[in-house]
Amino acid sequence: MRISVIGCGYLGAVHAASMAELGHEVIGIDVDPGKIEALSAGKAPFFEPGLGDILTSSMKSGRLRFSTDIADAKGAQVHFVAVGTPQKRGENAADLTYVDAAVNGLLPHLNEGDLIVGKSTVPVGTAARLAEVVAASGTGATLAWNPEFLREGFAVKDTISPDRLVYGVPAGAAGERAKDQLDEVYAAAIANETPVVVTDYATAELVKVSANAFLATKISFINAMAEIAEVAGADVTSLADAIGYDARIGRRFLNAGVGFGGGCLPKDIRAFAARAEELGRGESVRFLLEVDAINMRRRDRMVDMVVESLGGQVYQKKVAVLGLAFKPDSDDVRDSPALDVAVRLNGLGARVIATDPEAIPNSIRLHPQLGFATDTHDALHDADIVVLVTEWKDYRALDPVEVGELVRDKVIIDGRNVLDPVAWRAAGWTYRGMGRP
Ligand code: UGA
């Protein structure tokens, strides 16, 4: 099929390249000339395993192009809207400026029978409102909502082989046709028996935000247990293993530590709570504000643990911070707990030297006041304390004996509970996990 993708951020760039990889003819469009220049040269503008490879192969095949001009969407049959919906400044609600601009920008370039497909995460009710805009345009185009569930770090795999597809479509013949068009787009995944849920706009929008709300709740649940474990002298990691054996609970997303961040979970639960208030049902998801609060407290706790471990004297102490990205295999530092902890410690007067395999450039742009080292050994050299905040494979594999020779004081706080306390203690370290004795 001929496809346009409006917005070439994490979601759109991966979607465009993956659709081309599946054999469609794709044009990716973004207002940022720097991004389009990089993508046109076959370079991923951010770190995402596997993206570079499919970009290069699709560009070579001639099936993938990029442009800054939305008029170049003309001629595509399916137009994906994959722009950002950030948190509004000073509010919990989502900012829909870019979604509205993308849909309105497409209208003059649509042909009869074209399908606009929203992928961005939006407050419930947005698709119905936009469908009216599309209908009033007289273009004969239809709107569908097809939320995306990709995880950063696995984005290409999640896009090409998703665990489910959700189509929010209008009732009647237009909806039937939209479903057929989407089935054609996702023919490869459907042939592999990917389940497809066909539903209305509101349900499709809610599926997305409720999935992220559930995941955030699961993480905050285990972090709440970590808070209790801390005062009760229990071990939250064993607790998670034990409750996780119950298949109804499951062990995934039960890793306690410094909490969740990124461009999705934090802003999505806030926007959901804000939208529920607008709908007069604020109480139904008010617990999400508690989920948010538990999550933010983990960062406070981490900072407190560092201060405590330094005997209350943080000023001028060298703190080696391992990790800046909000999770491993990503260079994304949006709402990253790791970067936040580094900034707070720096604010207390510590000499923070932070390192990360991929996220240093993005961190420098936001917080040039921090100290950075590209080499892990340089970050660890002479450190008074080591703080692990993003569980990159390299940090999990650190040898406590070797690291012990680099630092000034053998004190480590494992903000992701990924190190083996026995091995670190045996090497003479004071090891502290989060929610572990
Ligand atoms: C999340 C969802 O997992 C995706 O399904 C969704 O499509 C995406 O948001 C989105 O809305 O676009 P992502 O933000 O890439 O994906 O990251 P996750 O893997 O969900 O991790 C989020 C945060 O939770 C990270 O900071 C991670 O370190 C933290 N986390 C995760 C924990 O603290 N504990 C866990 O057990 C799991």
Coordinates of C-alpha atoms in Angstrom, one line a residue, residues 182-431:
L182 CA -5.9 -1.8 8.0
D183 CA -6.0 -5.5 7.4
E184 CA -4.1 -4.9 4.2
V185 CA -1.5 -2.7 6.0
Y186 CA -1.0 -5.4 8.7
A187 CA -1.4 -8.4 6.4
A188 CA 1.9 -9.9 7.5
A189 CA 1.1 -9.7 11.2
I190 CA -2.4 -11.0 10.6
A191 CA -1.0 -14.0 8.7
N192 CA 1.0 -14.8 11.8
E193 CA -2.2 -14.9 13.8
T194 CA -1.9 -11.6 15.6
P195 CA -5.2 -11.1 17.3
V196 CA -7.2 -8.1 16.0
V197 CA -9.7 -6.3 18.1
V198 CA -12.1 -4.2 16.1
T199 CA -14.0 -1.7 18.2
D200 CA -15.2 1.9 18.3
Y201 CA -13.1 5.0 18.7
A202 CA -13.6 5.5 22.4
T203 CA -12.7 1.9 23.3
A204 CA -9.6 2.0 21.1
E205 CA -8.4 5.2 22.8
L206 CA -9.1 3.7 26.2
V207 CA -7.3 0.5 25.5
K208 CA -4.1 2.4 25.0
V209 CA -4.3 4.5 28.1
S210 CA -5.7 1.7 30.3
A211 CA -2.8 -0.6 29.3
N212 CA -0.2 2.0 30.3
A213 CA -2.2 2.8 33.5
F214 CA -2.2 -0.9 34.4
L215 CA 1.6 -1.3 33.8
A216 CA 2.3 1.9 35.8
T217 CA 0.1 0.6 38.6
K218 CA 1.9 -2.8 38.6
I219 CA 5.2 -1.0 39.0
S220 CA 4.0 1.3 41.7
F221 CA 2.3 -1.6 43.5
I222 CA 5.7 -3.4 43.8
N223 CA 7.4 -0.1 44.8
A224 CA 4.8 0.4 47.5
M225 CA 5.7 -3.1 48.7
A226 CA 9.3 -2.0 48.6
E227 CA 8.4 0.9 50.9
I228 CA 6.9 -1.5 53.4
A229 CA 9.7 -4.0 53.0
E230 CA 12.1 -1.2 53.9
V231 CA 10.6 -0.6 57.3
A232 CA 9.7 -4.3 57.9
G233 CA 13.2 -5.6 57.0
A234 CA 11.8 -7.7 54.2
D235 CA 13.1 -8.3 50.7
V236 CA 10.9 -7.0 47.9
T237 CA 12.8 -9.0 45.2
S238 CA 12.0 -12.3 46.9
L239 CA 8.5 -11.1 47.5
A240 CA 8.1 -10.3 43.7
D241 CA 9.4 -13.7 42.8
A242 CA 7.0 -15.4 45.1
I243 CA 3.9 -13.6 44.1
G244 CA 5.0 -13.7 40.5
Y245 CA 4.7 -17.5 40.4
D246 CA 1.0 -17.0 40.6
A247 CA 0.1 -16.8 36.9
R248 CA -2.7 -14.4 37.7
I249 CA -0.2 -12.0 39.0
G250 CA 2.9 -12.7 36.8
R251 CA 6.5 -11.7 37.5
R252 CA 6.9 -9.2 34.6
F253 CA 6.8 -5.5 35.5
L254 CA 7.3 -6.3 39.2
N255 CA 10.8 -5.0 39.4
A256 CA 11.0 -2.5 42.3
G257 CA 13.6 0.2 42.3
V258 CA 13.8 3.9 41.4
G259 CA 10.5 3.7 39.4
F260 CA 9.2 4.3 36.0
G261 CA 9.9 7.2 33.6
G262 CA 10.0 7.8 29.9
G263 CA 7.8 9.7 27.4
C264 CA 4.8 7.5 28.0
L265 CA 3.8 6.1 31.4
P266 CA 4.2 9.2 33.5
K267 CA 2.4 11.6 31.2
D268 CA -0.2 9.0 30.1
I269 CA -1.5 8.3 33.7
R270 CA -1.6 12.1 34.4
A271 CA -3.5 12.8 31.2
F272 CA -5.9 9.9 31.9
A273 CA -6.7 11.2 35.4
A274 CA -7.2 14.7 33.9
R275 CA -9.5 13.4 31.2
A276 CA -11.5 11.4 33.7
E277 CA -12.1 14.6 35.7
E278 CA -13.3 16.3 32.6
L279 CA -15.8 13.4 32.0
G280 CA -17.1 13.8 35.6
R281 CA -15.6 10.4 36.7
G282 CA -12.4 11.7 38.3
E283 CA -12.8 9.3 41.2
S284 CA -12.6 6.2 39.0
V285 CA -8.9 6.7 38.2
R286 CA -7.9 9.0 41.0
F287 CA -5.7 6.1 42.3
L288 CA -3.5 6.9 39.3
L289 CA -2.4 10.1 41.1
E290 CA -1.3 7.8 44.0
V291 CA 0.5 5.6 41.5
D292 CA 2.3 8.7 40.3
A293 CA 3.1 9.8 43.8
I294 CA 4.5 6.4 44.8
N295 CA 6.6 6.5 41.7
M296 CA 8.0 10.0 42.4
R297 CA 8.7 9.0 46.0
R298 CA 11.1 6.4 44.8
R299 CA 13.4 9.1 43.4
D300 CA 13.3 10.9 46.8
R301 CA 14.1 7.6 48.5
M302 CA 17.1 7.0 46.2
V303 CA 18.5 10.5 47.0
D304 CA 17.9 10.0 50.7
M305 CA 19.7 6.6 50.6
V306 CA 22.7 8.3 49.0
V307 CA 22.7 11.1 51.5
E308 CA 22.4 8.6 54.4
S309 CA 25.1 6.4 53.0
L310 CA 27.5 9.4 52.8
G311 CA 26.8 10.1 56.5
G312 CA 24.8 13.2 55.6
Q313 CA 27.8 14.9 54.0
V314 CA 27.1 15.1 50.3
Y315 CA 28.9 18.4 49.5
Q316 CA 31.8 17.8 47.2
K317 CA 31.5 14.1 47.4
K318 CA 32.1 12.3 44.2
V319 CA 29.0 10.3 43.2
A320 CA 29.3 8.0 40.2
V321 CA 25.9 7.7 38.6
L322 CA 25.6 4.6 36.3
G323 CA 22.8 5.3 33.8
L324 CA 20.9 8.3 32.5
A325 CA 18.3 6.8 30.1
F326 CA 14.9 6.0 31.5
K327 CA 15.6 2.3 30.7
P328 CA 18.3 0.3 29.1
D329 CA 18.7 0.1 25.3
S330 CA 17.4 3.6 24.9
D331 CA 18.9 7.1 24.7
D332 CA 15.6 8.6 25.9
V333 CA 15.9 10.7 29.0
R334 CA 12.4 12.1 29.0
D335 CA 11.2 12.0 32.7
S336 CA 14.1 9.6 33.4
P337 CA 14.4 8.7 37.1
A338 CA 18.1 8.2 36.5
L339 CA 18.7 11.7 35.2
D340 CA 16.4 13.1 37.9
V341 CA 18.4 11.5 40.7
A342 CA 21.7 12.8 39.1
V343 CA 20.3 16.3 38.9
R344 CA 19.0 16.3 42.5
L345 CA 22.3 15.0 43.9
N346 CA 24.1 17.7 41.9
G347 CA 21.8 20.2 43.4
L348 CA 22.8 19.1 46.9
G349 CA 26.4 19.9 46.1
A350 CA 27.7 16.5 45.2
R351 CA 30.3 16.2 42.4
V352 CA 28.2 14.0 40.1
I353 CA 29.9 12.1 37.3
A354 CA 27.2 10.4 35.3
T355 CA 27.7 7.8 32.5
D356 CA 25.5 6.0 30.1
P357 CA 26.2 4.0 26.9
E358 CA 23.8 6.1 24.8
A359 CA 22.1 8.9 26.7
I360 CA 24.9 11.3 27.5
P361 CA 24.3 13.7 24.5
N362 CA 20.5 14.0 25.4
S363 CA 21.4 14.5 29.0
I364 CA 24.0 17.3 28.3
R365 CA 21.4 19.2 26.3
L366 CA 19.0 19.2 29.3
H367 CA 21.5 19.4 32.2
P368 CA 24.9 20.7 31.1
Q369 CA 25.7 21.4 34.8
L370 CA 26.2 17.7 35.5
G371 CA 29.6 16.0 35.1
F372 CA 29.7 13.3 32.5
A373 CA 32.1 10.5 31.6
T374 CA 31.7 8.4 28.5
D375 CA 33.9 5.7 30.0
T376 CA 32.5 3.8 32.9
H377 CA 35.9 3.5 34.5
D378 CA 36.3 7.3 34.4
A379 CA 33.0 7.7 36.1
L380 CA 33.9 5.2 38.9
H381 CA 37.4 6.5 39.4
D382 CA 37.8 7.8 43.0
A383 CA 34.0 7.7 43.6
D384 CA 32.8 8.1 47.2
I385 CA 29.7 6.2 46.3
V386 CA 28.3 4.4 43.2
V387 CA 24.7 4.7 42.2
L388 CA 23.2 2.3 39.6
V389 CA 20.0 3.8 38.2
T390 CA 19.6 2.3 34.7
E391 CA 20.2 -1.4 34.4
W392 CA 22.3 -1.5 31.2
K393 CA 23.8 -5.0 30.6
D394 CA 27.3 -3.5 31.0
Y395 CA 26.4 -2.3 34.6
R396 CA 24.8 -5.6 35.5
A397 CA 28.0 -7.4 34.5
L398 CA 30.4 -5.2 36.5
D399 CA 32.9 -7.1 38.6
P400 CA 32.8 -6.0 42.2
V401 CA 36.5 -6.8 42.7
E402 CA 37.6 -4.8 39.7
V403 CA 35.3 -1.8 40.5
G404 CA 36.5 -1.9 44.1
E405 CA 40.0 -1.0 42.9
L406 CA 38.7 2.1 41.1
V407 CA 36.6 3.8 43.7
R408 CA 37.6 5.6 46.9
D409 CA 34.9 4.0 49.0
K410 CA 33.2 0.7 48.3
V411 CA 29.6 1.8 48.7
I412 CA 27.0 1.0 46.1
I413 CA 23.3 1.7 45.9
D414 CA 21.5 -0.5 43.4
G415 CA 18.5 1.5 42.3
R416 CA 17.2 -1.3 40.0
N417 CA 17.9 -4.4 42.3
V418 CA 19.9 -6.1 39.6
L419 CA 23.2 -6.8 41.2
D420 CA 24.0 -9.8 43.4
P421 CA 24.3 -8.5 47.0
V422 CA 26.2 -11.6 48.1
A423 CA 29.0 -11.2 45.5
W424 CA 29.3 -7.4 46.1
R425 CA 29.4 -7.8 49.9
A426 CA 31.9 -10.6 49.6
A427 CA 34.1 -8.2 47.7
G428 CA 34.0 -5.8 50.6
W429 CA 31.3 -3.5 49.4
T430 CA 28.5 -1.9 51.4
Y431 CA 25.6 -2.9 49.1

